[in-house]
XYZ file of C-alpha atoms in Angstrom:
281
model
C 121.593 89.251 92.514
C 123.482 91.467 94.894
C 121.929 94.295 96.836
C 123.742 96.891 94.653
C 122.433 95.245 91.470
C 118.804 95.243 92.756
C 119.084 98.896 93.719
C 120.524 99.827 90.230
C 117.791 97.741 88.605
C 115.087 99.551 90.715
C 116.569 102.975 89.961
C 116.296 102.173 86.203
C 112.633 101.390 86.392
C 111.703 105.050 87.518
C 110.675 107.511 84.852
C 111.667 110.299 87.294
C 114.936 109.514 89.159
C 113.895 111.914 91.871
C 111.289 109.443 92.998
C 113.992 107.013 94.392
C 113.200 106.197 97.906
C 116.046 104.853 100.199
C 115.519 101.344 101.289
C 116.342 102.422 104.808
C 112.654 103.703 104.924
C 111.564 100.093 105.221
C 112.457 100.299 108.987
C 111.085 102.331 111.908
C 111.229 106.018 112.149
C 111.837 108.575 114.816
C 108.469 110.447 115.164
C 108.348 114.123 115.831
C 106.913 115.687 119.014
C 103.539 116.724 117.447
C 99.848 115.715 117.704
C 98.421 112.571 115.931
C 101.899 111.190 115.225
C 101.921 107.456 114.276
C 103.729 104.917 112.041
C 101.691 102.353 110.422
C 101.954 99.345 107.985
C 99.099 97.549 106.194
C 99.364 94.567 103.800
C 96.483 93.398 101.506
C 95.818 90.401 99.544
C 92.673 89.635 97.492
C 91.903 86.188 96.216
C 88.526 86.508 94.203
C 88.845 83.024 92.793
C 88.848 81.556 96.125
C 86.338 84.016 97.693
C 88.836 85.233 100.221
C 90.653 88.438 101.275
C 92.918 89.482 104.067
C 93.902 92.775 105.463
C 96.577 93.209 108.175
C 97.537 96.422 109.853
C 100.021 97.500 112.692
C 100.896 100.728 114.102
C 103.015 102.408 116.681
C 102.990 105.871 118.169
C 105.941 107.997 119.361
C 105.763 106.606 122.878
C 106.280 103.143 121.386
C 102.875 102.022 122.186
C 101.753 99.561 119.377
C 98.787 97.481 118.114
C 97.433 95.616 115.272
C 94.143 94.818 113.498
C 93.602 91.875 111.142
C 90.700 90.417 109.145
C 90.086 87.390 107.030
C 86.832 87.614 105.144
C 84.893 86.870 101.997
C 82.003 84.740 100.480
C 84.074 81.519 101.096
C 83.523 81.935 104.872
C 79.748 80.911 105.585
C 80.309 81.777 109.268
C 81.465 85.264 108.579
C 84.803 87.186 108.830
C 87.402 86.502 111.287
C 88.751 89.686 112.899
C 91.334 90.254 115.628
C 92.762 93.343 117.275
C 95.257 94.276 120.053
C 96.216 97.771 121.081
C 98.171 99.437 123.936
C 101.139 97.074 123.723
C 104.265 98.686 124.997
C 107.284 98.140 122.631
C 110.915 99.100 123.000
C 112.212 102.244 121.304
C 114.846 100.117 119.353
C 112.351 97.399 118.425
C 112.190 97.475 114.454
C 110.019 96.066 111.745
C 112.371 93.237 111.011
C 111.255 91.307 114.176
C 107.974 93.003 115.142
C 105.729 90.862 117.300
C 102.492 91.912 119.052
C 100.586 89.139 120.623
C 99.727 86.533 117.834
C 100.807 89.046 115.166
C 104.323 88.861 113.580
C 105.842 91.002 110.865
C 109.446 90.686 109.500
C 110.568 93.176 106.712
C 113.915 92.778 105.328
C 114.590 96.598 105.977
C 115.570 96.743 102.170
C 112.052 97.328 100.983
C 112.008 94.063 99.128
C 110.779 91.079 101.188
C 108.615 90.522 104.288
C 106.956 87.824 106.138
C 103.532 88.151 107.857
C 102.011 85.668 110.380
C 98.886 85.788 112.376
C 97.008 83.340 114.373
C 93.808 83.423 116.309
C 91.019 81.019 117.435
C 90.110 79.085 114.290
C 92.060 81.110 111.795
C 95.657 81.816 110.645
C 97.446 83.631 107.963
C 101.032 83.057 106.883
C 102.181 85.075 103.853
C 105.480 85.980 102.133
C 105.603 89.254 100.265
C 108.090 90.079 97.510
C 108.181 93.565 95.974
C 107.918 93.756 92.100
C 108.771 97.430 91.596
C 110.375 100.333 93.455
C 108.269 101.812 96.282
C 106.443 105.122 95.462
C 106.998 107.766 98.135
C 104.614 110.636 98.418
C 107.223 113.115 99.655
C 109.473 112.479 96.525
C 106.511 113.215 94.250
C 106.978 116.720 92.763
C 103.640 117.614 94.279
C 104.765 116.617 97.726
C 103.038 115.003 100.775
C 100.563 116.906 102.985
C 101.842 117.716 106.486
C 98.539 116.409 107.929
C 98.801 113.088 105.930
C 102.329 111.902 106.914
C 105.834 112.988 106.785
C 106.020 110.303 104.088
C 104.026 107.455 102.804
C 105.152 104.754 100.641
C 103.055 102.395 98.393
C 104.376 99.177 96.852
C 102.737 96.115 94.992
C 104.224 92.644 95.029
C 103.908 88.835 94.844
C 102.093 87.430 97.951
C 102.452 83.621 98.567
C 101.150 81.733 101.465
C 98.163 80.030 103.254
C 95.072 81.191 104.878
C 93.509 78.718 107.280
C 89.827 79.110 108.603
C 88.115 76.367 110.537
C 90.690 73.820 109.826
C 90.545 74.252 106.143
C 93.653 75.507 104.270
C 93.501 77.940 101.249
C 97.023 78.155 99.776
C 97.501 81.126 97.458
C 100.098 82.359 94.963
C 98.855 85.906 94.061
C 99.677 89.531 94.166
C 99.309 91.970 96.922
C 100.002 95.440 98.261
C 101.502 97.181 101.157
C 101.911 100.732 102.412
C 104.096 102.331 105.158
C 103.396 105.909 106.591
C 105.035 107.921 109.309
C 104.162 111.163 110.688
C 100.910 113.026 111.568
C 97.798 111.052 110.676
C 94.787 113.330 110.709
C 92.176 112.104 108.388
C 89.430 114.329 109.712
C 90.770 117.201 107.606
C 89.825 115.426 104.323
C 86.299 115.765 102.970
C 86.359 112.652 100.708
C 89.036 110.369 99.234
C 89.367 107.460 96.805
C 92.122 104.973 97.383
C 92.824 102.438 94.709
C 95.502 99.818 94.395
C 95.740 97.038 91.871
C 98.149 94.576 90.248
C 98.251 92.180 87.237
C 100.808 89.607 87.747
C 104.398 90.681 88.461
C 104.484 93.187 85.578
C 101.719 95.734 86.333
C 100.957 97.586 89.588
C 99.428 100.927 90.291
C 98.029 103.036 93.130
C 95.850 106.107 92.933
C 94.972 108.424 95.812
C 92.441 111.207 95.110
C 91.552 113.479 97.938
C 89.127 116.456 98.403
C 90.678 118.755 100.987
C 90.825 122.413 101.619
C 88.693 123.263 98.739
C 90.923 121.401 96.335
C 91.113 118.088 94.524
C 94.509 116.565 95.218
C 95.936 113.622 93.244
C 98.960 111.147 93.886
C 100.043 107.796 92.771
C 101.973 105.748 90.274
C 101.587 103.292 87.407
C 104.164 100.540 86.980
C 103.882 98.740 83.664
C 106.150 98.126 80.562
C 109.134 98.211 82.904
C 108.700 101.844 83.825
C 107.230 103.513 86.835
C 105.642 107.037 86.480
C 103.548 109.363 88.642
C 99.746 109.535 88.118
C 98.712 112.796 86.463
C 95.073 112.201 85.762
C 92.210 110.077 87.055
C 88.648 109.738 85.999
C 86.238 106.981 87.315
C 82.700 105.763 87.603
C 81.223 103.361 90.093
C 78.112 101.626 91.196
C 76.901 101.337 94.921
C 74.383 98.966 96.605
C 71.416 100.265 98.813
C 74.123 100.390 101.819
C 76.345 102.542 99.712
C 78.968 99.901 99.452
C 80.898 99.610 96.319
C 79.768 97.187 93.576
C 81.967 98.205 90.711
C 84.775 100.650 89.796
C 85.887 101.458 86.307
C 88.122 104.220 85.131
C 91.078 105.672 83.306
C 94.512 106.754 84.675
C 97.109 108.921 82.851
C 100.711 109.258 84.067
C 103.781 111.485 83.515
C 104.995 109.377 80.501
C 101.820 110.176 78.580
C 100.388 106.629 79.094
C 96.767 105.602 79.598
C 95.678 102.781 81.761
C 92.038 101.621 81.674
C 90.751 99.579 84.425
C 87.529 97.763 85.352
C 86.561 96.020 88.601
C 83.810 94.483 90.519
C 83.617 93.900 94.284
C 83.391 90.378 95.736
C 83.743 91.114 99.499
C 83.363 94.033 101.863
C 84.636 94.165 105.431
C 84.974 97.264 107.521
C 88.278 97.305 109.582
C 88.859 100.014 112.253
C 92.507 100.092 113.037
C 92.714 103.560 114.590
C 94.086 103.406 118.074
């Protein structure tokens, strides 16, 4: 499939054509001269059948000072999680995310919002993963409700296929699953918010969703998308219930999502692993 054919296919998957996000946004952006400016990219893969999950996160500020934080965790690891972090690494202004290396962390995005390669190695553990998007990226700024100025200039969310290998203590855990990534650039001031719920989920290559509900400035704000049945539409309603353990960690999350096509999506979930990750520079 040519690049033009794939772009046309992605456009046809959008219920609202105005939600189209230019593939050039897969690359690095020029950050404004303002407080709390940062560009960041995380990737997430959950492997409940194997008792493993991985979270990788990289960031760079307007002075091109970058870092990363990564974690491999889950009940399959009796010795506990493997966590790595590096900050304060000076990059070049023209360094881009197609060849992004910080110490033992490497990210290569195709700058077409379609494919990526992630590699991370540390003492006793490694992650090698290929990501392939399964639907058009959802951009907050293109949503008719917009993106908040303190949250980012824009932020994209995208599900996809995740294939690779996690290695811990010499044992390899190959996987062929689904995953999620986002990419934000602009002001990142989370202290303004009172509370938020952030949900991503996939079911094979045909279903992906993201819900972001935030309590801020006396309002309840809602953003997100549902991709299923070959159509992607904005989230318009969200109701959920959940259970917490004695440490206030999530045990279950169940709920209902409605979208701009009038569809209803019902989800149930249970938690198999919890791992705090503090990527803030």
